[in-house]
Amino acid sequence: MKIGFLLHSVFTRAMAVPLRTRSGSALTMSMIVLATACKSTSHSSAPPAAQATAAHSAAPEEREREAMMWPRVHRPSGAELTVRNREAERESQKILASQRSGVTARAVAGTTWVSLGPTDAFSQFNGGPFEAVDSGRPNAIVVDPRDPNVVYLALSGGGVWKSFNGASPTAPRWAPLTDALPNLAIGGLALDPASPDTLYLGTGDAFDGAGNTVQKTTDGGITWLSPVPLSGTYPAPNGQLVLPGSIRSMQARANVVMAGTDAGLFVSTDAGATFHLVDLPNRNGKVLLESIWTVVDIGMGGWVVSGVTACDQASGPAPIVNGKDPAADCTEGNDGMIWVSADGASWSIAATPSMTGVGRISLAAANTVDPARVAVYGFIGSVDNRSTRGFWRSLDRGRTWSNATGTLANPSPDCTDLNIGNDQTYYNQAIIADPTNPDRVVIGGNLCGARTLNGTAASPRWELVSHWLPPSSGAVTSNGRLSYVHADWHAGTAVAINGGVRVYVGSDGGVFSTTNVFAASVAAESVTWARHNQGLATHLLYSVASGDPATQNPFVLFAGAQDNGTRFRANPTSPSVFNQPIGGDGIGATVHVATSGTTYWGSVQFSRLFCRPRPTVDCAEGPAWTNVDPVLGMTQEEEVERAAAVRAAGPDANDSEPFFIHYANVETDTTGQSVLTHSVGRIFVSVQGGTGALTWQPISQDLTPSGNGFANVAASRTIPGLYGAAGNISRAPFYVSTTGNTLSDWVVSKPVQPNGTLDRMTGPSSIDFPPVQPPGTTAGQVYIGSFTGVLNNGAPPPDDKGRLYRTTDRGQTWTSIVGSATARLPNVSIYVAKYDPVDPKTIYAGTELGVYVTTDDGASWRRMGNGLPVVQVRDIYVAKNQEFIRVATWGRGLWEMYPSAAANRGASGNGDYDRNQQIDWIDVAAVSSRLGVTPAVMQPPFYTWIMDLAADTKTPPTQLVDGLDLDALLLTFGGRP
Amino acid sequence: MNRSRFAARAPALVGALSLVSALAVVGCSDDKSPFHYSDPETGALRLIKKSADGKSITFDFVVGDTALTGYSTGFTLPVDATRVELGTFTPGTALPAGTAPVAAKATIPTLGPLTGMLVTAQSQKAAGEGAAEADAVLAPGTVLFTVQLTLVDGATSGDVFDGTAEGFVLPSGGLRNKLGITVVDKGQVAVGKLTVAK
């Protein structure tokens, strides 16, 4: 989430004024509410009793409003998480067992998924061009102490990746280690320095991907032990049973493993075999839940931990944002605290400065080469985590702390002071310390990074060393222009290499490093940053927009990404390279092809853009895209402010622009420019006027007068005028119109109630219509609806009901279509479900665990194809003639199953067929036996992109294993992939 | 050890027999050769001495007593790289490795996870020059490839590798068919003991 984005259309204006003057402040307001969603949905770690209390104390509409806001992902309850873990582990085992399975009949007749990237970018544009290649969001970066080239990344949605040349300043080669594991949302990763091939991953991203398990490897990630779920009970008088929803920080040393979670600190003393909850001490003798943010190993058996406490002994974990000072409803306050232990067993509260209103704290230890003289630093958020309060320092191994905020020597217009986390301090906090020197620290937050070279001084001097958008005036200090590091810092580490120190940083744009940030001789503005994001197909994607063989443009492919803008496939000769023509949070995207022209639609939060490709217009480049007037006729900035104001005022009937823009291509309109989108309340269709200008016309009543918004919109691919939308509330989950572009009252469905009339399914996510009208029915009578949520009482739906339903009476009644017990759709979140465009008995489901397909109208389901990681699938596009299926994943980029010898080449494989991190005879066997194999080959051995190392000589290159791949493999024979 | 019975079981017992360490016969050395090697007597695939001289020893990697059907083969064998280095590697014709490129290679890496190991591979090719579509039937005694180790200057006396040691199992090795299914597991690849005695 990059809130401080640069609005596409106002770049020039923004360059002349402080970038965030209006849009920034407005977004701040809106995000307060957006982040409130984190608060309420983070009940995942509350005990069942507490969850029940919360569920009954909050109005359903209030809780359901959260669905339209970021983070969008439903945060599971403990019960739901347990179901999710069970389903995911079962599916993970299936994947491991079925990697060489045969073909099964289905509408898209492929066998193997291919990673399409993005692996690189020729250009990135955010109001203006800038030099960058970005990737998805890391939560941890760890380096093997024996070899600085061995680098591991833990990603918020993409699992763990590894490089054997990670210190390369230009292009390290990365490979995913965990594609078959049950959960790719990794919140923490620890390497045991005593045994560096031993690592522990902790699942659950703090913001948008839940998990509560730890998995261990003892061979550098080749194999992983079974997940160990964390749970524990706080002692009396608290007594709450907690299951974490995210593991935010992990550390390990020998048999001691620490996992800092949103529900407390969990410790293992048997090398990860078991974990127990540690109740850290609280003030006033209370027993409060702690939400841990950082665990730091300070050597000599000592540990320092930071976290935020619950409001009182009956409360669940503190919210990520909008924490409270002591008040009537938060008697103890959501205090940010630091705890210290000299032995990992007994803990005490550290003595911190008398600063009130402290929230999230992130920690880092400096001078760890000399543990007796270690210096520990803290990045201090405000209690509501909407600003940065400053920085603390301890020089006595964490026991006592002093204020080390100091001064900022070189402010820039974007970063005028040390409020470095800005209004997103809850989200972007990173602090990294020099392991060889107690004085040197790097901090990063929202828009800038900074360093100090005298951190132990009474008033440290901080200097900005990076900026999120260097071409803008916001990057200029009095001493020069700062270098690029993508906005929103989350993680980092510093390693001593060859007498120097390399600092790695993980932000919303991936991985960056510097080797001269601690050089006193290098001016802050001259600090150089290398990016390490080529080959990291880890983008968090909301949507996929695709061309189609039926319209002669199957190469066209783009996607909306979380803070990686809109990624647009640039060039057939390099088909895994995706430019960023639009910055910010790219969300909705679609393609419309008609006799009146082809239009590509992209988006930024609250805003829509289009590009109409012509021989002289390259939509892979930013200047080709144009803002279209907002649906409500306001300027973009007015909409931003209005949205914030509406939300701040609470539910009302005022319509506004949504943060999450969705589109639906009206494929049946082969002459006009019909594309659906929505405001918070209504559905709109684009119409081309006589001048060719595109405008929006409302075609629905205000469907969500409470301001709940929409999760998705849809248009039948075969039946003209049949439109639908998924709302965000359980009482009225779906809306349907059969009157096309005419303004009319849409039919509102009744709730989906799997258990009769008691409870409702929450979190509607998608709606779709069969491609052929079932006999005896009329348009709009039959459709399917999917859900990401649970029942409104907080319980997961029954396994035999799940989260996919069909109505045959216009939404009056619903029937589950998740299949039979032996061939059931996993009981996990379904982000999108789509009918095959030809076969009405075939439905594709994009789920928490990948893609599933039924070819018998929901009677049975199976995991679709081989090779797709156990990853959230957020959007699906199926070619009109069933030639391919393309999907957008949350953390592993774009994938396709395209059984064609002409399919454009995807990401380069590394040839390590058996993923044992070495190239040997098994890999030679795997590539040699596949020579000549394309995805069109329907008998084993099947095509796999892993063995497609090098581009073939075709123009453009295709998905083909050939002699060039064998050549490339043999070059690494006997070595690392 | 009943050789015929063992051999008959071997192809079906993937991984069941880790006695790669096959019984060593009598260690033998050609005149003037510093290399002493004991051929294994069992194993579905065996590393057999072909020849030796004062500077090198050459091995054939052969099929054991039972015919096999496969597509690709190879092994990874830890060696004492202070005593030997890779000489020549000659792909056999039973699993034709084709040309441009040749799907066969051997190396003793000096970097990485396979440092100090003799790493070999040979495969048929599904397409390209010299392609072979189907799995090959490999009669007993068929030579899959030939690999030569040469004496390192200044090498001292001692073991180069010892496949007869208790519990020895190759890190990797075997035979796979075209579908990638294991025909011979590493536990059925037999290696003898190679010693340098100067």
mmCIF file of C-alpha atoms in Angstrom, chain A residues 537-755:
data_model
loop_
_atom_site.group_PDB
_atom_site.id
_atom_site.type_symbol
_atom_site.label_atom_id
_atom_site.label_comp_id
_atom_site.label_asym_id
_atom_site.label_seq_id
_atom_site.Cartn_x
_atom_site.Cartn_y
_atom_site.Cartn_z
ATOM 1 C CA ALA A 537 8.055 -12.554 -9.665
ATOM 2 C CA THR A 538 6.548 -11.715 -6.313
ATOM 3 C CA HIS A 539 4.081 -8.993 -7.168
ATOM 4 C CA LEU A 540 0.857 -8.834 -5.219
ATOM 5 C CA LEU A 541 -1.776 -8.663 -7.913
ATOM 6 C CA TYR A 542 -5.406 -7.711 -7.640
ATOM 7 C CA SER A 543 -6.454 -8.317 -11.211
ATOM 8 C CA VAL A 544 -5.526 -9.605 -14.623
ATOM 9 C CA ALA A 545 -6.481 -8.049 -17.943
ATOM 10 C CA SER A 546 -5.866 -10.099 -21.024
ATOM 11 C CA GLY A 547 -6.122 -10.011 -24.745
ATOM 12 C CA ASP A 548 -7.706 -13.008 -26.389
ATOM 13 C CA PRO A 549 -7.072 -15.263 -29.348
ATOM 14 C CA ALA A 550 -10.617 -14.531 -30.416
ATOM 15 C CA THR A 551 -9.734 -10.882 -30.813
ATOM 16 C CA GLN A 552 -6.308 -11.550 -32.246
ATOM 17 C CA ASN A 553 -4.361 -10.051 -29.386
ATOM 18 C CA PRO A 554 -3.494 -12.857 -26.968
ATOM 19 C CA PHE A 555 -0.148 -11.276 -26.154
ATOM 20 C CA VAL A 556 -1.827 -8.369 -24.395
ATOM 21 C CA LEU A 557 -1.522 -8.852 -20.670
ATOM 22 C CA PHE A 558 -1.515 -6.479 -17.752
ATOM 23 C CA ALA A 559 -2.390 -6.454 -14.096
ATOM 24 C CA GLY A 560 -3.066 -4.211 -11.138
ATOM 25 C CA ALA A 561 -0.540 -4.614 -8.333
ATOM 26 C CA GLN A 562 -0.318 -3.597 -4.710
ATOM 27 C CA ASP A 563 1.895 -0.500 -4.819
ATOM 28 C CA ASN A 564 3.596 -1.758 -7.941
ATOM 29 C CA GLY A 565 1.165 0.071 -10.160
ATOM 30 C CA THR A 566 -0.242 -1.419 -13.313
ATOM 31 C CA ARG A 567 2.171 -3.908 -14.869
ATOM 32 C CA PHE A 568 1.905 -4.084 -18.652
ATOM 33 C CA ARG A 569 3.611 -6.753 -20.755
ATOM 34 C CA ALA A 570 5.915 -4.755 -22.898
ATOM 35 C CA ASN A 571 7.439 -6.616 -25.780
ATOM 36 C CA PRO A 572 6.990 -10.023 -27.410
ATOM 37 C CA THR A 573 10.731 -10.506 -27.523
ATOM 38 C CA SER A 574 10.890 -10.264 -23.721
ATOM 39 C CA PRO A 575 7.491 -11.505 -22.691
ATOM 40 C CA SER A 576 8.127 -11.763 -18.956
ATOM 41 C CA VAL A 577 9.075 -8.080 -18.773
ATOM 42 C CA PHE A 578 6.246 -5.877 -17.593
ATOM 43 C CA ASN A 579 6.536 -2.119 -17.553
ATOM 44 C CA GLN A 580 4.785 0.076 -15.046
ATOM 45 C CA PRO A 581 2.875 2.683 -17.052
ATOM 46 C CA ILE A 582 0.758 3.663 -14.037
ATOM 47 C CA GLY A 583 2.088 3.902 -10.491
ATOM 48 C CA GLY A 584 0.572 3.656 -7.038
ATOM 49 C CA ASP A 585 -1.838 0.899 -6.176
ATOM 50 C CA GLY A 586 -2.900 -0.560 -9.469
ATOM 51 C CA ILE A 587 -6.137 -2.406 -8.837
ATOM 52 C CA GLY A 588 -8.761 -2.979 -11.506
ATOM 53 C CA ALA A 589 -7.776 -3.676 -15.105
ATOM 54 C CA THR A 590 -9.559 -4.878 -18.210
ATOM 55 C CA VAL A 591 -9.483 -4.955 -21.993
ATOM 56 C CA HIS A 592 -12.330 -4.009 -24.276
ATOM 57 C CA VAL A 593 -12.201 -4.801 -27.971
ATOM 58 C CA ALA A 594 -14.843 -3.486 -30.337
ATOM 59 C CA THR A 595 -15.239 -2.113 -33.809
ATOM 60 C CA SER A 596 -15.091 1.323 -32.259
ATOM 61 C CA GLY A 597 -11.607 0.542 -31.043
ATOM 62 C CA THR A 598 -9.665 -1.265 -28.410
ATOM 63 C CA THR A 599 -9.400 0.237 -24.953
ATOM 64 C CA TYR A 600 -7.262 -0.847 -22.053
ATOM 65 C CA TRP A 601 -8.442 0.186 -18.619
ATOM 66 C CA GLY A 602 -6.176 0.576 -15.633
ATOM 67 C CA SER A 603 -6.553 2.216 -12.258
ATOM 68 C CA VAL A 604 -5.020 3.848 -9.258
ATOM 69 C CA GLN A 605 -6.863 3.998 -5.978
ATOM 70 C CA PHE A 606 -9.864 6.298 -6.464
ATOM 71 C CA SER A 607 -9.014 6.874 -10.112
ATOM 72 C CA ARG A 608 -9.362 5.361 -13.577
ATOM 73 C CA LEU A 609 -7.164 5.587 -16.633
ATOM 74 C CA PHE A 610 -7.350 4.219 -20.134
ATOM 75 C CA CYS A 611 -5.137 3.707 -23.128
ATOM 76 C CA ARG A 612 -6.279 3.175 -26.692
ATOM 77 C CA PRO A 613 -3.508 1.358 -28.531
ATOM 78 C CA ARG A 614 -2.571 2.511 -31.969
ATOM 79 C CA PRO A 615 0.565 2.113 -34.044
ATOM 80 C CA THR A 616 1.850 5.331 -32.557
ATOM 81 C CA VAL A 617 0.623 4.707 -29.021
ATOM 82 C CA ASP A 618 2.479 2.228 -26.869
ATOM 83 C CA CYS A 619 0.357 1.413 -23.864
ATOM 84 C CA ALA A 620 3.364 -0.096 -22.128
ATOM 85 C CA GLU A 621 4.543 3.464 -21.547
ATOM 86 C CA GLY A 622 3.048 5.851 -19.049
ATOM 87 C CA PRO A 623 2.358 8.846 -21.278
ATOM 88 C CA ALA A 624 -0.042 6.757 -23.341
ATOM 89 C CA TRP A 625 -2.514 6.542 -20.487
ATOM 90 C CA THR A 626 -5.166 9.148 -19.835
ATOM 91 C CA ASN A 627 -7.243 9.875 -16.808
ATOM 92 C CA VAL A 628 -10.916 9.583 -17.464
ATOM 93 C CA ASP A 629 -13.409 11.740 -15.670
ATOM 94 C CA PRO A 630 -14.467 10.158 -12.409
ATOM 95 C CA VAL A 631 -17.808 8.439 -12.349
ATOM 96 C CA LEU A 632 -19.285 11.033 -10.030
ATOM 97 C CA GLY A 633 -18.100 13.964 -12.074
ATOM 98 C CA MET A 634 -15.657 15.344 -9.571
ATOM 99 C CA THR A 635 -12.009 15.926 -9.945
ATOM 100 C CA GLN A 636 -9.773 13.221 -8.681
ATOM 101 C CA GLU A 637 -8.689 15.197 -5.677
ATOM 102 C CA GLU A 638 -12.224 16.162 -4.845
ATOM 103 C CA GLU A 639 -13.129 12.510 -4.922
ATOM 104 C CA VAL A 640 -10.297 11.618 -2.647
ATOM 105 C CA GLU A 641 -11.337 14.206 -0.152
ATOM 106 C CA ARG A 642 -14.969 13.370 -0.473
ATOM 107 C CA ALA A 643 -14.316 9.688 0.082
ATOM 108 C CA ALA A 644 -12.408 10.487 3.201
ATOM 109 C CA ALA A 645 -15.054 12.818 4.478
ATOM 110 C CA VAL A 646 -17.830 10.352 3.840
ATOM 111 C CA ARG A 647 -16.008 7.637 5.655
ATOM 112 C CA ALA A 648 -15.024 9.861 8.508
ATOM 113 C CA ALA A 649 -18.659 10.784 8.966
ATOM 114 C CA GLY A 650 -19.747 7.175 9.014
ATOM 115 C CA PRO A 651 -22.350 5.429 6.924
ATOM 116 C CA ASP A 652 -24.620 7.670 4.941
ATOM 117 C CA ALA A 653 -26.214 7.880 1.584
ATOM 118 C CA ASN A 654 -23.569 10.039 -0.010
ATOM 119 C CA ASP A 655 -21.862 8.308 -2.841
ATOM 120 C CA SER A 656 -18.137 8.573 -3.404
ATOM 121 C CA GLU A 657 -15.261 7.054 -5.301
ATOM 122 C CA PRO A 658 -13.941 3.791 -3.896
ATOM 123 C CA PHE A 659 -10.379 2.966 -3.039
ATOM 124 C CA PHE A 660 -10.711 -0.333 -4.889
ATOM 125 C CA ILE A 661 -11.617 0.263 -8.506
ATOM 126 C CA HIS A 662 -13.058 -2.744 -10.333
ATOM 127 C CA TYR A 663 -13.939 -3.229 -13.965
ATOM 128 C CA ALA A 664 -15.919 -5.694 -16.008
ATOM 129 C CA ASN A 665 -15.514 -5.827 -19.734
ATOM 130 C CA VAL A 666 -18.821 -6.003 -21.563
ATOM 131 C CA GLU A 667 -17.701 -8.515 -24.114
ATOM 132 C CA THR A 668 -21.083 -8.639 -25.794
ATOM 133 C CA ASP A 669 -20.740 -5.018 -26.835
ATOM 134 C CA THR A 670 -18.740 -5.534 -29.985
ATOM 135 C CA THR A 671 -19.330 -2.077 -31.366
ATOM 136 C CA GLY A 672 -19.369 0.354 -28.455
ATOM 137 C CA GLN A 673 -17.096 0.925 -25.497
ATOM 138 C CA SER A 674 -19.096 -0.637 -22.700
ATOM 139 C CA VAL A 675 -17.045 -1.378 -19.615
ATOM 140 C CA LEU A 676 -18.543 -1.527 -16.147
ATOM 141 C CA THR A 677 -17.151 0.107 -13.071
ATOM 142 C CA HIS A 678 -18.601 1.416 -9.851
ATOM 143 C CA SER A 679 -18.630 4.132 -7.271
ATOM 144 C CA VAL A 680 -19.144 3.202 -3.653
ATOM 145 C CA GLY A 681 -22.879 3.060 -4.268
ATOM 146 C CA ARG A 682 -23.663 2.563 -7.919
ATOM 147 C CA ILE A 683 -22.660 0.775 -11.088
ATOM 148 C CA PHE A 684 -21.562 2.775 -14.108
ATOM 149 C CA VAL A 685 -20.873 1.974 -17.736
ATOM 150 C CA SER A 686 -18.472 3.761 -20.023
ATOM 151 C CA VAL A 687 -19.980 5.323 -23.081
ATOM 152 C CA GLN A 688 -18.208 6.805 -26.038
ATOM 153 C CA GLY A 689 -19.590 10.135 -27.121
ATOM 154 C CA GLY A 690 -19.642 11.604 -30.575
ATOM 155 C CA THR A 691 -16.240 13.116 -30.099
ATOM 156 C CA GLY A 692 -14.820 9.793 -29.056
ATOM 157 C CA ALA A 693 -14.549 10.848 -25.440
ATOM 158 C CA LEU A 694 -15.337 8.238 -22.847
ATOM 159 C CA THR A 695 -17.727 9.149 -20.088
ATOM 160 C CA TRP A 696 -19.445 7.223 -17.319
ATOM 161 C CA GLN A 697 -23.180 6.753 -17.019
ATOM 162 C CA PRO A 698 -24.910 5.343 -13.947
ATOM 163 C CA ILE A 699 -26.954 2.243 -14.646
ATOM 164 C CA SER A 700 -28.042 1.237 -11.161
ATOM 165 C CA GLN A 701 -29.743 2.658 -8.152
ATOM 166 C CA ASP A 702 -27.645 3.271 -5.062
ATOM 167 C CA LEU A 703 -27.129 -0.360 -4.190
ATOM 168 C CA THR A 704 -25.079 0.206 -1.065
ATOM 169 C CA PRO A 705 -26.622 3.197 0.688
ATOM 170 C CA SER A 706 -24.709 2.323 3.807
ATOM 171 C CA GLY A 707 -21.523 2.935 1.881
ATOM 172 C CA ASN A 708 -20.377 -0.642 1.801
ATOM 173 C CA GLY A 709 -19.230 -0.585 -1.792
ATOM 174 C CA PHE A 710 -18.524 -3.458 -4.123
ATOM 175 C CA ALA A 711 -16.118 -6.339 -4.208
ATOM 176 C CA ASN A 712 -16.473 -6.929 -7.905
ATOM 177 C CA VAL A 713 -18.525 -6.306 -11.024
ATOM 178 C CA ALA A 714 -19.295 -8.712 -13.837
ATOM 179 C CA ALA A 715 -20.855 -8.809 -17.265
ATOM 180 C CA SER A 716 -22.055 -11.941 -18.995
ATOM 181 C CA ARG A 717 -19.691 -12.907 -21.765
ATOM 182 C CA THR A 718 -22.469 -14.250 -23.932
ATOM 183 C CA ILE A 719 -25.803 -12.763 -22.923
ATOM 184 C CA PRO A 720 -26.134 -9.079 -23.797
ATOM 185 C CA GLY A 721 -27.238 -6.777 -21.052
ATOM 186 C CA LEU A 722 -26.727 -9.236 -18.204
ATOM 187 C CA TYR A 723 -24.651 -7.542 -15.537
ATOM 188 C CA GLY A 724 -23.874 -8.284 -11.922
ATOM 189 C CA ALA A 725 -21.966 -7.081 -8.920
ATOM 190 C CA ALA A 726 -20.789 -8.543 -5.650
ATOM 191 C CA GLY A 727 -21.377 -6.264 -2.729
ATOM 192 C CA ASN A 728 -19.606 -6.184 0.561
ATOM 193 C CA ILE A 729 -22.347 -7.071 2.993
ATOM 194 C CA SER A 730 -23.865 -10.383 3.850
ATOM 195 C CA ARG A 731 -27.462 -9.223 3.931
ATOM 196 C CA ALA A 732 -27.383 -8.263 0.258
ATOM 197 C CA PRO A 733 -24.383 -9.959 -1.287
ATOM 198 C CA PHE A 734 -25.162 -9.795 -5.001
ATOM 199 C CA TYR A 735 -26.882 -7.491 -7.464
ATOM 200 C CA VAL A 736 -28.070 -8.289 -10.985
ATOM 201 C CA SER A 737 -29.394 -6.330 -13.918
ATOM 202 C CA THR A 738 -30.751 -7.608 -17.191
ATOM 203 C CA THR A 739 -31.269 -4.231 -18.761
ATOM 204 C CA GLY A 740 -27.751 -3.560 -19.908
ATOM 205 C CA ASN A 741 -26.683 0.038 -20.210
ATOM 206 C CA THR A 742 -30.083 1.365 -19.232
ATOM 207 C CA LEU A 743 -30.474 2.917 -15.814
ATOM 208 C CA SER A 744 -32.652 0.560 -13.852
ATOM 209 C CA ASP A 745 -33.198 -0.976 -10.472
ATOM 210 C CA TRP A 746 -30.943 -3.989 -10.057
ATOM 211 C CA VAL A 747 -32.257 -7.077 -8.353
ATOM 212 C CA VAL A 748 -30.743 -7.561 -4.928
ATOM 213 C CA SER A 749 -30.136 -11.113 -3.805
ATOM 214 C CA LYS A 750 -30.997 -12.570 -0.466
ATOM 215 C CA PRO A 751 -28.246 -13.664 1.898
ATOM 216 C CA VAL A 752 -26.504 -16.962 1.490
ATOM 217 C CA GLN A 753 -27.298 -18.999 4.582
ATOM 218 C CA PRO A 754 -25.556 -22.351 4.561
ATOM 219 C CA ASN A 755 -27.075 -23.464 7.844
#
